[in-house]
Amino acid sequence: MSRYNFRETETKWQRVWRERRLFEVAAKPDTPKYYVLEMFPYPSGKLHVGHVRNYTMGDLVARYRRAQGYNVLHPMGWDAFGLPAENAAIAENVHPAIWTRQNIATMRAQLQRMGFAYDWSREVATCEPEYYRHEQKMFLDFLAAGLAYRKQSWVNWDPVENTVLANEQVIDGRGWRSGAVVEKRLLSQWFLRITAFTEELLEAIQGLDRWPERVRLMQENWIGRSDGARVFFDIASPSPATLADNGKTAAIEVFTTRPDTLFGASFVALSPNHPLAQRLAGDDVGLAGFIAECNRMGTSEAVIEAAEKRGYATGLAAVHPFDANRRVPVYVANFVLMEYGTGAIFGCPAHDQRDLDFARKYALPVIPVVLPPGADPADFRIGETAYVEDGTLFNSAFLDGLAVAEAKRVAGERLEAAGRGERTVAYRLRDWGVSRQRYWGCPIPVIHCRACGIVPVPESDLPVRLPEDVSFALPGNPLAHHPSWKYVACPHCGSPAERETDTFDTFFESSWYFLRFCSARDERAFARDAVDYWMPVDQYIGGVEHAVLHLLYSRFFTRALKQCGYLDLDEPFAGLFTQGMVCHQTYRSEDGDWLFPEEVERDPDGAVVTPGGQAVVVGRTEKMSKSKKNVVGLDAIVETYGADTARLYLMSDSPPERDLEWTDTGIEGIWRYVNRLWRMVSEPAVALPPPGTAVSGELPAEIAGLRHAVHRTIAAVSDDLDKFRFNRAVARIRELTNMVEELPAPALAAAPAAPAVLREALETLARLLGPMMPHLAEEMWQTLGGKGLVAEQPWPVADPDLAREEQVTIAVQVNGKLRATLEFPRDSASGSVESAALQLPQVARWLDGRPPRKVIVVPNRIVSIVA
């Protein structure tokens, strides 16, 4: 039997595609476009199979849409700045640029070996000055438009990476890359004013109907709109530290979503970094120490919620806004964040679990003010759990008897009337801090002059290039330590000045790269007519972990560029798909060291051991990661089975939005299927007629059944690919393969038209497999004598008459319960269907010789009998 030679075949067709420049495209205003994009990779080293699942999906979509007649843009590039390159420079004594470019070359070769249909003429790498000079110009335009600014602020500091992290880059209180516990520091930082578009970003989420619902919800929650009220608590006993600048008593401003519970207030709490807390700490060593301790704590909401609620009593008392005679103590608390609301809260322990935990710890009053339905106000008490459901107000003076919603409204009106607050809306979203204290990033194009202040670098001097002669011997930012790079003359006055040594957050580069791909060789950041044609991205594919990082930043960036006159577009991504992860079992040695899959084997008894026979601890199946070594190298798989086998396995084993478990038996099964396909074409059961031979004459039932199956498969696979049901599409193609393979040779030889039907089936398989296994599909097509390339063929169209199901399964119900089914030709007469149903033994038993009271026949679907 013939064995498929994937090495020779894949190399051949990749050469043909490359020589014909098949996937290089240009704008064609008279042709509908389709822009397919996978989130571009960071060039960290060699790819493993877990990396390429999303690229395989993107390539499938690109090839499918191309066959449908779209002008398809499918580019690839590299998100090439970032700390891993800098860390590698330190660990391996290699320049970050050399390390990055070597990795790009390796990964490019791997992607090309997979046969992905990329327009490589548009390749970009964000670390090249030809790319980042454009974003420096964008930043200067943002600065001029008020969308970029510098201020001193409390930031998330990663003590291992020695750089600032955005809130979104702090995961469970730790740096998203280093895993180090993040600290708080006060630094001067550059920000982008993402909050200028808060409401617009929030409202537009509803129009992203081709995005996953969970991603839209994650963005809504991150933006975090809250309707509530600003409330002012005067400080009862002023001291020099608590006086406002105008000499009047200072007031603590609180934002709350529950003004209805103000009568339940038992304390006010300040963030450790609240201005009042900072002033008080100047005269209180104990408070200063408490604040320092809080700033060493994790910064994420999850960490703060899990931590013990601790506070420091300031000795101050605040006046209740509804009762001038009532006082509540003022604390500094570790669970109040300066970044959210006003950096101060009032605590209502009876109706907030966090406040209740705090109140119990410090023996503060717990005053219930919301009564559950049916509860007796005389007996209602709060135990260890706060009451957070709806109810009626009590213990609340003028709010007594009101429902919660009405009490919120009335409380807001009273606050406004008394000048003690106002109804307002608050958002969780904060401006995007883009300063990073590192070398391997895009330089921020400003100069600091003692006389002129902050001076933008003149556009004619862009790009501000990174110096190549840097040293990583000292901790911190090499740009700040460079002996000459940062020292320049002020562009305004000519005096000695210094460059900004911070570089941009790498999400800056990835927030607009999709626009660069539209005209990647243009002298401008992008040509307006190219963006007008190609954008928005029709199908974007990537991980859900970027839901509130890259995706939100890109939505903001597009709006900022629109405001600055670059384009006329709001949303960059019309459709989004988030793929599941590729998982593999984990292994450890007896010493606890992680082992690669190739470092283990099974002994004769089936136990997992090392090649030396030592026992191996088999762990959970988890997402492939280099840290746990449960990765399967892409090169090894392609060398053993070929790119197409890997591609089909990544598409076939589970729905694309779910995780896929990689197993040796799974990939071997696909390899056997590849060889079955090849034998069917290279060694057909009967001699095939010439290409283009029409199917004519009467067909035996088996042959007619195959022809109907071919067209039903075309229709079903097309529908599955439209809906991203890739695994179902593969399953349908394999069903058709089985049907072709199992067709008896005598049946094929007996009917004159049968060989033409077989040709139609084999050609259809080649065309349907084109987006999934493009090399094999091309070889099948060529072997069958097809003209041109599969990649240039139009997508097959099902004949609706042949695609119709000839037989339908009809459910038979008696008194609303399924009792039997019937197989009938489609669109059979209702009388015939009813008669057959009434004769079924399962129905006769329920009728017991009596005529039915009622029979309803729904054509092709159901017979409902009332006995």
PDB file of C-alpha atoms in Angstrom, residues 96-232:
ATOM      1  CA  PRO A  96      18.073  41.794  23.538  1.00  0.00           C
ATOM      2  CA  ALA A  97      17.967  42.707  19.840  1.00  0.00           C
ATOM      3  CA  ILE A  98      20.090  39.692  18.889  1.00  0.00           C
ATOM      4  CA  TRP A  99      18.060  37.345  21.107  1.00  0.00           C
ATOM      5  CA  THR A 100      14.775  38.679  19.701  1.00  0.00           C
ATOM      6  CA  ARG A 101      15.773  38.546  16.022  1.00  0.00           C
ATOM      7  CA  GLN A 102      17.157  35.035  16.363  1.00  0.00           C
ATOM      8  CA  ASN A 103      13.882  33.896  17.887  1.00  0.00           C
ATOM      9  CA  ILE A 104      11.901  35.630  15.151  1.00  0.00           C
ATOM     10  CA  ALA A 105      13.899  33.766  12.502  1.00  0.00           C
ATOM     11  CA  THR A 106      13.285  30.445  14.265  1.00  0.00           C
ATOM     12  CA  MET A 107       9.569  30.984  14.776  1.00  0.00           C
ATOM     13  CA  ARG A 108       9.055  32.356  11.263  1.00  0.00           C
ATOM     14  CA  ALA A 109      10.580  29.188   9.838  1.00  0.00           C
ATOM     15  CA  GLN A 110       8.304  27.065  12.036  1.00  0.00           C
ATOM     16  CA  LEU A 111       5.170  28.921  10.929  1.00  0.00           C
ATOM     17  CA  GLN A 112       6.225  28.673   7.284  1.00  0.00           C
ATOM     18  CA  ARG A 113       6.757  24.941   7.714  1.00  0.00           C
ATOM     19  CA  MET A 114       3.138  24.675   8.883  1.00  0.00           C
ATOM     20  CA  GLY A 115       2.021  26.058   5.505  1.00  0.00           C
ATOM     21  CA  PHE A 116       0.024  28.954   6.893  1.00  0.00           C
ATOM     22  CA  ALA A 117      -1.340  31.250   4.183  1.00  0.00           C
ATOM     23  CA  TYR A 118       0.265  34.461   5.460  1.00  0.00           C
ATOM     24  CA  ASP A 119       1.068  37.522   3.398  1.00  0.00           C
ATOM     25  CA  TRP A 120       4.681  37.607   4.529  1.00  0.00           C
ATOM     26  CA  SER A 121       5.306  40.782   2.532  1.00  0.00           C
ATOM     27  CA  ARG A 122       3.523  42.638   5.336  1.00  0.00           C
ATOM     28  CA  GLU A 123       5.562  41.167   8.212  1.00  0.00           C
ATOM     29  CA  VAL A 124       6.392  43.637  10.981  1.00  0.00           C
ATOM     30  CA  ALA A 125       8.424  43.474  14.182  1.00  0.00           C
ATOM     31  CA  THR A 126       7.551  46.076  16.786  1.00  0.00           C
ATOM     32  CA  CYS A 127      11.173  46.404  17.980  1.00  0.00           C
ATOM     33  CA  GLU A 128      12.300  47.883  14.667  1.00  0.00           C
ATOM     34  CA  PRO A 129      12.597  51.701  14.435  1.00  0.00           C
ATOM     35  CA  GLU A 130      10.647  51.559  11.174  1.00  0.00           C
ATOM     36  CA  TYR A 131       7.681  50.446  13.277  1.00  0.00           C
ATOM     37  CA  TYR A 132       8.006  52.292  16.561  1.00  0.00           C
ATOM     38  CA  ARG A 133       8.763  55.709  15.042  1.00  0.00           C
ATOM     39  CA  HIS A 134       5.079  55.828  14.079  1.00  0.00           C
ATOM     40  CA  GLU A 135       3.861  55.201  17.604  1.00  0.00           C
ATOM     41  CA  GLN A 136       6.202  57.890  18.889  1.00  0.00           C
ATOM     42  CA  LYS A 137       4.440  60.308  16.521  1.00  0.00           C
ATOM     43  CA  MET A 138       1.069  59.030  17.745  1.00  0.00           C
ATOM     44  CA  PHE A 139       2.099  59.658  21.337  1.00  0.00           C
ATOM     45  CA  LEU A 140       3.092  63.247  20.532  1.00  0.00           C
ATOM     46  CA  ASP A 141      -0.289  63.747  18.856  1.00  0.00           C
ATOM     47  CA  PHE A 142      -2.010  62.273  21.921  1.00  0.00           C
ATOM     48  CA  LEU A 143       0.010  64.653  24.088  1.00  0.00           C
ATOM     49  CA  ALA A 144      -1.085  67.635  22.013  1.00  0.00           C
ATOM     50  CA  ALA A 145      -4.707  66.474  22.171  1.00  0.00           C
ATOM     51  CA  GLY A 146      -4.663  66.027  25.966  1.00  0.00           C
ATOM     52  CA  LEU A 147      -4.910  62.243  25.684  1.00  0.00           C
ATOM     53  CA  ALA A 148      -1.419  61.734  27.169  1.00  0.00           C
ATOM     54  CA  TYR A 149      -0.091  63.341  30.335  1.00  0.00           C
ATOM     55  CA  ARG A 150       2.418  62.907  33.145  1.00  0.00           C
ATOM     56  CA  LYS A 151       1.665  62.908  36.830  1.00  0.00           C
ATOM     57  CA  GLN A 152       2.911  61.559  40.119  1.00  0.00           C
ATOM     58  CA  SER A 153       0.864  58.603  41.215  1.00  0.00           C
ATOM     59  CA  TRP A 154       0.878  55.422  43.198  1.00  0.00           C
ATOM     60  CA  VAL A 155       1.838  52.594  40.907  1.00  0.00           C
ATOM     61  CA  ASN A 156       2.188  48.823  40.959  1.00  0.00           C
ATOM     62  CA  TRP A 157       5.901  48.029  41.277  1.00  0.00           C
ATOM     63  CA  ASP A 158       7.273  44.618  40.362  1.00  0.00           C
ATOM     64  CA  PRO A 159      10.379  44.193  42.581  1.00  0.00           C
ATOM     65  CA  VAL A 160      11.764  41.381  40.403  1.00  0.00           C
ATOM     66  CA  GLU A 161      11.290  43.035  37.014  1.00  0.00           C
ATOM     67  CA  ASN A 162      12.102  46.465  38.522  1.00  0.00           C
ATOM     68  CA  THR A 163       9.328  48.138  36.567  1.00  0.00           C
ATOM     69  CA  VAL A 164       5.810  49.480  36.836  1.00  0.00           C
ATOM     70  CA  LEU A 165       2.813  47.302  35.934  1.00  0.00           C
ATOM     71  CA  ALA A 166      -0.632  48.428  34.861  1.00  0.00           C
ATOM     72  CA  ASN A 167      -3.521  47.316  37.089  1.00  0.00           C
ATOM     73  CA  GLU A 168      -4.488  44.836  34.393  1.00  0.00           C
ATOM     74  CA  GLN A 169      -1.011  43.269  34.585  1.00  0.00           C
ATOM     75  CA  VAL A 170      -1.348  42.435  38.271  1.00  0.00           C
ATOM     76  CA  ILE A 171      -2.854  38.971  38.610  1.00  0.00           C
ATOM     77  CA  ASP A 172      -3.846  37.908  42.116  1.00  0.00           C
ATOM     78  CA  GLY A 173      -1.478  40.499  43.560  1.00  0.00           C
ATOM     79  CA  ARG A 174       1.507  39.290  41.547  1.00  0.00           C
ATOM     80  CA  GLY A 175       3.312  40.457  38.432  1.00  0.00           C
ATOM     81  CA  TRP A 176       1.760  38.841  35.375  1.00  0.00           C
ATOM     82  CA  ARG A 177       5.157  37.656  34.104  1.00  0.00           C
ATOM     83  CA  SER A 178       7.482  37.431  37.134  1.00  0.00           C
ATOM     84  CA  GLY A 179       4.952  36.144  39.665  1.00  0.00           C
ATOM     85  CA  ALA A 180       6.488  38.460  42.279  1.00  0.00           C
ATOM     86  CA  VAL A 181       4.264  40.065  44.920  1.00  0.00           C
ATOM     87  CA  VAL A 182       3.591  43.585  43.676  1.00  0.00           C
ATOM     88  CA  GLU A 183       4.266  46.640  45.847  1.00  0.00           C
ATOM     89  CA  LYS A 184       2.969  50.216  45.771  1.00  0.00           C
ATOM     90  CA  ARG A 185       5.318  53.089  44.922  1.00  0.00           C
ATOM     91  CA  LEU A 186       4.851  56.799  44.280  1.00  0.00           C
ATOM     92  CA  LEU A 187       6.411  57.711  40.912  1.00  0.00           C
ATOM     93  CA  SER A 188       6.042  60.233  38.111  1.00  0.00           C
ATOM     94  CA  GLN A 189       4.506  58.323  35.238  1.00  0.00           C
ATOM     95  CA  TRP A 190       3.098  58.810  31.753  1.00  0.00           C
ATOM     96  CA  PHE A 191      -0.579  58.004  31.269  1.00  0.00           C
ATOM     97  CA  LEU A 192      -2.984  57.677  28.377  1.00  0.00           C
ATOM     98  CA  ARG A 193      -6.407  59.132  29.107  1.00  0.00           C
ATOM     99  CA  ILE A 194      -8.484  56.042  28.422  1.00  0.00           C
ATOM    100  CA  THR A 195     -11.135  57.453  30.770  1.00  0.00           C
ATOM    101  CA  ALA A 196     -11.915  60.099  28.134  1.00  0.00           C
ATOM    102  CA  PHE A 197     -13.833  57.332  26.347  1.00  0.00           C
ATOM    103  CA  THR A 198     -15.223  55.455  29.363  1.00  0.00           C
ATOM    104  CA  GLU A 199     -18.915  55.722  28.594  1.00  0.00           C
ATOM    105  CA  GLU A 200     -18.360  55.270  24.864  1.00  0.00           C
ATOM    106  CA  LEU A 201     -16.301  52.125  25.422  1.00  0.00           C
ATOM    107  CA  LEU A 202     -18.982  50.769  27.724  1.00  0.00           C
ATOM    108  CA  GLU A 203     -21.971  51.525  25.500  1.00  0.00           C
ATOM    109  CA  ALA A 204     -20.294  50.178  22.359  1.00  0.00           C
ATOM    110  CA  ILE A 205     -19.881  46.733  23.939  1.00  0.00           C
ATOM    111  CA  GLN A 206     -23.539  46.045  23.158  1.00  0.00           C
ATOM    112  CA  GLY A 207     -22.786  46.358  19.450  1.00  0.00           C
ATOM    113  CA  LEU A 208     -20.004  43.767  19.517  1.00  0.00           C
ATOM    114  CA  ASP A 209     -22.446  40.977  18.702  1.00  0.00           C
ATOM    115  CA  ARG A 210     -19.750  38.759  17.163  1.00  0.00           C
ATOM    116  CA  TRP A 211     -17.687  38.762  20.359  1.00  0.00           C
ATOM    117  CA  PRO A 212     -17.979  36.045  23.025  1.00  0.00           C
ATOM    118  CA  GLU A 213     -20.449  37.035  25.717  1.00  0.00           C
ATOM    119  CA  ARG A 214     -17.946  36.357  28.492  1.00  0.00           C
ATOM    120  CA  VAL A 215     -15.406  38.769  26.966  1.00  0.00           C
ATOM    121  CA  ARG A 216     -18.027  41.503  26.683  1.00  0.00           C
ATOM    122  CA  LEU A 217     -19.007  40.892  30.306  1.00  0.00           C
ATOM    123  CA  MET A 218     -15.373  41.017  31.435  1.00  0.00           C
ATOM    124  CA  GLN A 219     -14.928  44.390  29.748  1.00  0.00           C
ATOM    125  CA  GLU A 220     -18.166  45.705  31.248  1.00  0.00           C
ATOM    126  CA  ASN A 221     -17.014  44.643  34.697  1.00  0.00           C
ATOM    127  CA  TRP A 222     -13.555  46.137  34.213  1.00  0.00           C
ATOM    128  CA  ILE A 223     -14.987  49.489  33.134  1.00  0.00           C
ATOM    129  CA  GLY A 224     -17.317  49.066  36.103  1.00  0.00           C
ATOM    130  CA  ARG A 225     -20.058  51.660  35.956  1.00  0.00           C
ATOM    131  CA  SER A 226     -21.654  52.265  39.365  1.00  0.00           C
ATOM    132  CA  ASP A 227     -24.594  54.549  40.077  1.00  0.00           C
ATOM    133  CA  GLY A 228     -24.383  56.077  43.528  1.00  0.00           C
ATOM    134  CA  ALA A 229     -23.634  59.239  45.443  1.00  0.00           C
ATOM    135  CA  ARG A 230     -20.745  61.375  46.635  1.00  0.00           C
ATOM    136  CA  VAL A 231     -21.118  61.893  50.377  1.00  0.00           C
ATOM    137  CA  PHE A 232     -19.187  64.380  52.557  1.00  0.00           C
TER     138      PHE A 232
END
